[in-house]
Coordinates of C-alpha atoms in Angstrom, one line a residue:
M23 CA 28.1 -68.0 78.5
E24 CA 25.1 -69.7 80.6
E25 CA 21.9 -70.8 78.8
K26 CA 18.6 -71.4 80.2
V27 CA 16.1 -73.6 78.8
L28 CA 12.9 -71.9 79.1
P29 CA 9.7 -74.0 80.5
P30 CA 6.4 -74.7 78.3
L31 CA 5.8 -71.6 76.3
G32 CA 2.9 -70.2 78.2
N33 CA 5.1 -68.2 80.1
T34 CA 7.5 -67.0 77.5
K35 CA 9.1 -63.6 77.7
P36 CA 7.9 -61.1 75.3
H37 CA 11.0 -60.6 73.6
L38 CA 11.2 -64.1 72.9
E39 CA 7.6 -64.1 71.4
K40 CA 8.8 -61.3 69.0
L41 CA 11.7 -63.4 68.1
T42 CA 9.9 -66.5 67.2
L43 CA 7.1 -64.1 65.2
G44 CA 4.5 -66.0 67.4
I45 CA 5.3 -69.4 65.5
T46 CA 5.3 -71.0 69.2
R47 CA 1.6 -70.6 69.7
I48 CA 1.1 -72.0 66.0
L49 CA 3.4 -75.0 67.1
E50 CA 1.5 -75.4 70.4
A51 CA -1.8 -75.7 68.8
S52 CA -1.0 -78.2 66.0
P53 CA -2.1 -81.7 66.7
G54 CA 0.6 -84.2 68.3
V55 CA 3.1 -81.5 68.9
T56 CA 4.3 -81.5 72.4
K57 CA 7.6 -79.9 74.2
V58 CA 8.0 -76.8 72.4
R59 CA 11.4 -75.4 74.0
I60 CA 13.5 -72.5 73.5
M61 CA 17.0 -71.9 74.8
E62 CA 17.2 -68.8 76.1
K63 CA 20.6 -66.9 75.2
E64 CA 21.7 -63.7 76.5
P65 CA 22.6 -60.6 74.0
A66 CA 25.7 -60.3 72.7
E67 CA 27.9 -57.6 73.5
R68 CA 29.3 -55.2 70.9
H69 CA 33.0 -55.8 71.6
M70 CA 32.2 -59.6 70.3
I71 CA 30.9 -58.5 67.2
A72 CA 34.1 -56.2 66.8
S73 CA 36.3 -59.0 67.5
W74 CA 34.7 -61.5 65.2
E75 CA 34.9 -58.8 62.4
L76 CA 38.6 -57.9 63.0
K77 CA 39.7 -61.3 63.4
N78 CA 38.0 -62.7 60.1
D79 CA 38.3 -59.4 58.1
C80 CA 34.7 -59.0 57.4
V81 CA 31.6 -56.7 58.2
M82 CA 29.2 -58.5 59.6
P83 CA 25.9 -58.1 57.9
E84 CA 23.7 -55.1 59.7
D85 CA 21.0 -57.2 60.1
L86 CA 22.8 -60.4 61.4
K87 CA 24.7 -57.8 64.1
N88 CA 21.1 -56.6 65.4
F89 CA 20.2 -60.3 65.8
Y90 CA 23.4 -61.0 67.6
L91 CA 22.4 -57.9 69.9
M92 CA 19.3 -59.3 70.9
T93 CA 20.4 -62.9 71.4
N94 CA 23.6 -64.7 71.0
G95 CA 22.4 -67.3 69.0
F96 CA 19.2 -69.3 68.6
H97 CA 17.9 -72.5 69.5
M98 CA 14.2 -74.0 69.6
V99 CA 13.3 -77.6 69.4
W100 CA 9.9 -79.1 69.3
S101 CA 8.8 -82.7 69.4
V102 CA 5.6 -84.9 68.2
K103 CA 4.4 -87.6 70.6
L104 CA 4.1 -91.1 69.0
D105 CA 3.1 -94.2 70.9
D106 CA 2.9 -91.9 74.2
Q107 CA 6.5 -91.1 73.6
P108 CA 7.9 -87.5 72.6
V109 CA 10.0 -87.6 69.6
P110 CA 12.1 -84.8 68.5
L111 CA 11.1 -83.4 65.3
G112 CA 11.6 -79.7 64.5
C113 CA 14.8 -77.6 65.1
L114 CA 15.5 -74.3 64.8
T115 CA 19.4 -73.1 65.1
I116 CA 21.5 -69.9 64.5
N117 CA 25.0 -70.3 65.8
S118 CA 26.3 -68.1 68.5
I119 CA 29.2 -65.8 67.3
A120 CA 31.5 -68.1 69.1
N121 CA 30.6 -70.8 66.7
L122 CA 30.0 -68.9 63.4
T123 CA 33.4 -70.2 62.6
Q124 CA 34.9 -70.3 59.2
L125 CA 34.1 -73.4 57.1
T126 CA 37.5 -75.0 55.9
Q127 CA 38.5 -78.0 54.3
S128 CA 38.0 -81.0 56.4
A129 CA 40.7 -83.7 57.4
M130 CA 38.7 -86.6 55.9
Y131 CA 39.5 -84.6 52.2
T132 CA 43.5 -84.9 53.1
L133 CA 43.9 -88.2 52.9
P134 CA 46.4 -89.3 50.2
N135 CA 45.8 -89.3 46.4
S136 CA 42.1 -87.9 47.3
P137 CA 40.5 -85.0 45.9
T138 CA 40.4 -81.7 47.6
L139 CA 37.4 -79.3 47.8
E140 CA 39.0 -77.1 45.3
D141 CA 39.1 -79.9 42.9
L142 CA 35.6 -80.9 43.3
D143 CA 34.1 -77.2 42.4
A144 CA 37.0 -76.8 40.0
N145 CA 34.8 -78.2 37.1
E146 CA 31.8 -76.2 37.8
D147 CA 32.1 -73.1 35.5
Q148 CA 29.5 -71.3 37.8
P149 CA 31.3 -68.3 38.8
E150 CA 28.3 -67.1 40.9
K151 CA 28.4 -70.0 43.3
P152 CA 30.5 -70.1 46.2
H153 CA 34.2 -72.0 46.0
F154 CA 36.2 -73.3 48.9
D155 CA 39.7 -71.6 47.7
S156 CA 40.3 -68.0 48.2
R157 CA 37.5 -66.7 46.1
S158 CA 35.1 -67.1 49.1
I159 CA 34.9 -66.8 52.8
I160 CA 32.2 -69.0 54.3
F161 CA 31.0 -69.0 57.6
E162 CA 28.5 -71.7 59.1
L163 CA 25.3 -70.4 60.6
D164 CA 23.6 -73.9 61.0
S165 CA 24.8 -77.6 60.8
C166 CA 21.3 -78.6 59.8
N167 CA 21.5 -82.0 62.2
G168 CA 24.0 -83.3 59.7
N169 CA 21.7 -82.9 56.4
G170 CA 23.8 -80.2 55.3
K171 CA 25.0 -76.6 56.2
V172 CA 23.5 -73.3 56.0
C173 CA 26.2 -70.7 55.4
L174 CA 27.1 -67.0 55.1
V175 CA 29.1 -66.7 52.3
Y176 CA 31.5 -63.3 51.5
R177 CA 32.9 -63.0 48.1
R178 CA 36.5 -61.5 48.1
T179 CA 36.1 -60.5 44.6
S180 CA 33.2 -58.0 45.3
P181 CA 34.1 -54.5 46.2
A182 CA 32.0 -54.2 49.4
R183 CA 32.4 -58.0 50.3
E184 CA 28.7 -58.6 50.1
S185 CA 27.4 -61.4 52.1
K186 CA 24.8 -64.0 51.0
I187 CA 23.1 -67.2 52.6
W188 CA 23.7 -70.7 50.9
F189 CA 22.9 -74.1 51.6
L190 CA 25.8 -76.7 50.8
D191 CA 24.4 -80.1 50.7
R192 CA 25.7 -83.6 51.8
A193 CA 27.3 -83.8 47.9
L194 CA 28.9 -80.7 48.6
Y195 CA 26.6 -78.9 45.9
W196 CA 25.6 -75.2 46.7
H197 CA 22.2 -74.0 46.7
F198 CA 21.3 -70.2 46.8
L199 CA 18.8 -69.4 49.6
T200 CA 18.5 -65.7 50.4
D201 CA 20.3 -62.2 49.8
S202 CA 20.0 -61.4 53.6
F203 CA 20.2 -63.1 57.0
T204 CA 16.4 -61.5 57.6
A205 CA 14.9 -63.3 54.7
Y206 CA 16.8 -66.5 55.7
Y207 CA 15.6 -66.3 59.1
R208 CA 11.9 -65.9 58.0
L209 CA 12.3 -69.0 55.7
L210 CA 13.5 -70.8 58.9
I211 CA 10.7 -69.8 61.2
T212 CA 8.2 -70.2 58.4
H213 CA 9.2 -73.8 57.9
L214 CA 9.0 -74.5 61.4
G215 CA 12.6 -76.2 61.6
L216 CA 11.1 -79.4 59.7
P217 CA 13.8 -82.0 59.0
Q218 CA 15.6 -81.1 55.8
W219 CA 13.4 -78.2 55.0
Q220 CA 16.6 -76.3 53.0
Y221 CA 16.3 -79.4 50.5
A222 CA 13.0 -78.0 49.4
F223 CA 15.2 -74.9 47.5
T224 CA 17.0 -77.6 45.5
S225 CA 16.2 -79.2 42.3
Y226 CA 15.7 -82.7 43.9
G227 CA 13.6 -81.7 47.0
V228 CA 13.2 -83.3 50.2
S229 CA 13.5 -86.8 51.2
P230 CA 10.2 -89.1 51.3
Q231 CA 10.1 -89.5 54.7
A232 CA 10.4 -85.7 55.1
K233 CA 7.6 -85.1 52.7
Q234 CA 5.2 -86.9 55.0
W235 CA 6.1 -84.8 58.1
F236 CA 5.7 -81.5 55.4
N237 CA 2.3 -83.0 54.7
M238 CA 1.4 -82.8 58.3
Y239 CA 2.9 -79.9 59.4
K240 CA 3.3 -77.6 56.1
P241 CA 5.1 -74.6 56.5
V242 CA 3.1 -71.3 57.3
T243 CA 4.0 -69.9 54.0
Y244 CA 6.1 -71.1 51.1
N245 CA 6.1 -70.9 47.5
T246 CA 8.5 -73.4 46.4
P247 CA 7.7 -75.5 43.3
V248 CA 8.4 -79.0 45.1
L249 CA 5.8 -78.1 47.5
T250 CA 3.0 -76.3 46.0
E251 CA 1.9 -78.8 43.6
E252 CA -1.6 -79.7 44.3
T253 CA -1.7 -83.0 42.6
D254 CA -0.8 -86.3 44.5
Y255 CA 2.8 -85.6 44.8
F256 CA 3.0 -86.7 48.5
I257 CA 3.4 -90.7 49.3
N258 CA 0.3 -90.6 51.7
K259 CA -2.3 -87.8 52.2
L260 CA -2.1 -87.6 56.3
D261 CA -4.6 -85.8 58.5
P262 CA -2.9 -85.0 61.9
S263 CA -5.9 -84.8 63.8
K264 CA -6.9 -88.3 62.7
V265 CA -3.2 -89.7 63.1
F266 CA -2.9 -88.6 66.6
K267 CA -6.6 -89.3 67.6
S268 CA -7.1 -92.1 70.4
K269 CA -8.6 -95.0 68.7
T270 CA -12.0 -95.8 70.3
K271 CA -14.1 -99.2 69.1
T272 CA -17.4 -99.0 68.5
S273 CA -19.8 -101.7 68.2
A274 CA -21.4 -102.5 65.0
P275 CA -25.2 -101.9 65.1
A276 CA -27.2 -105.3 64.7
K277 CA -28.3 -106.4 61.3
R278 CA -32.2 -106.5 61.0
G279 CA -33.5 -109.2 58.8
G280 CA -34.9 -107.8 55.6
T281 CA -38.2 -108.6 53.9
P282 CA -37.9 -111.7 52.0
N283 CA -38.3 -111.3 48.3
P284 CA -41.1 -112.3 46.4
P285 CA -41.0 -115.6 45.1
G286 CA -39.7 -115.7 41.5
S287 CA -39.3 -111.9 41.6
Q288 CA -35.4 -111.7 41.5
K289 CA -34.4 -115.3 40.9
G290 CA -36.6 -115.5 37.9
S291 CA -35.1 -112.4 36.4
S292 CA -31.8 -113.4 36.9
S293 CA -32.5 -116.8 35.5
S294 CA -33.8 -115.5 32.5
S295 CA -31.3 -112.8 32.0
L296 CA -28.8 -115.8 32.2
T297 CA -30.6 -117.7 29.7
K298 CA -30.8 -114.8 27.6
S299 CA -27.0 -114.0 27.7
S300 CA -26.3 -117.6 27.0
S301 CA -28.4 -117.7 23.8
A302 CA -27.0 -114.5 22.7
T303 CA -23.4 -115.9 23.2
G304 CA -24.4 -119.2 21.6
N305 CA -25.9 -117.6 18.3
P306 CA -22.2 -116.4 16.6
S307 CA -21.0 -120.3 17.1
R308 CA -24.2 -121.3 15.4
K309 CA -23.6 -119.0 12.5

């Protein structure tokens, strides 16, 4: 399916403006942000959703189904300008139906005598988390630029096969995100697609480098304990308006000569104070 890259968002179509919940305007008004782009995608057809459900033996959540009927996937990127060069920073992605594929054991874990994904989670006595075996059906929603995977997880044991959104980090640990796709999409939008934002919902948080970006472009709304502390949690307190502001040198005003001190005013007092201190320090030694 042909995809179109939209021009700068001043001419964004109304339905895309609603899709992004107006976050594009906030980004364009932020200091240093440049090249905010949305890749326009055609809506999915109902037979594509029915085919996916039949192939995977799963009923797609209603809110995710409505999302695909509006746009078959979502991809938005924005950059910051450093040294007059645009550097990609934010990325918001929802895989299309064709790329909403089942997450299976990778070939890198099938080497001789190597542990399998089933072995890795067999030691965890936490049945509420997803499993890589037949107990769960896992689909990839977002590859997170290699920082992990956001997954749509079904439980085979649940009567209605309810689905939830989980985050799988690079160490193959699961972290719960939301109960519904709608709630996850709001998290994605409000966190502006900042690098590693999903790690804000883990016990160890985002990396020090990502904390700097969070400090400059804080999410619109968030309530995670890792980021709401008002103490000196971030390494450096950066002000975007000052970071991206052009530096202009101003000549320092010439120093005017001050009035000379009265003779013996300060010098006399300083010398007398020195003599007093020396005498005070010398008294204990004489005793």
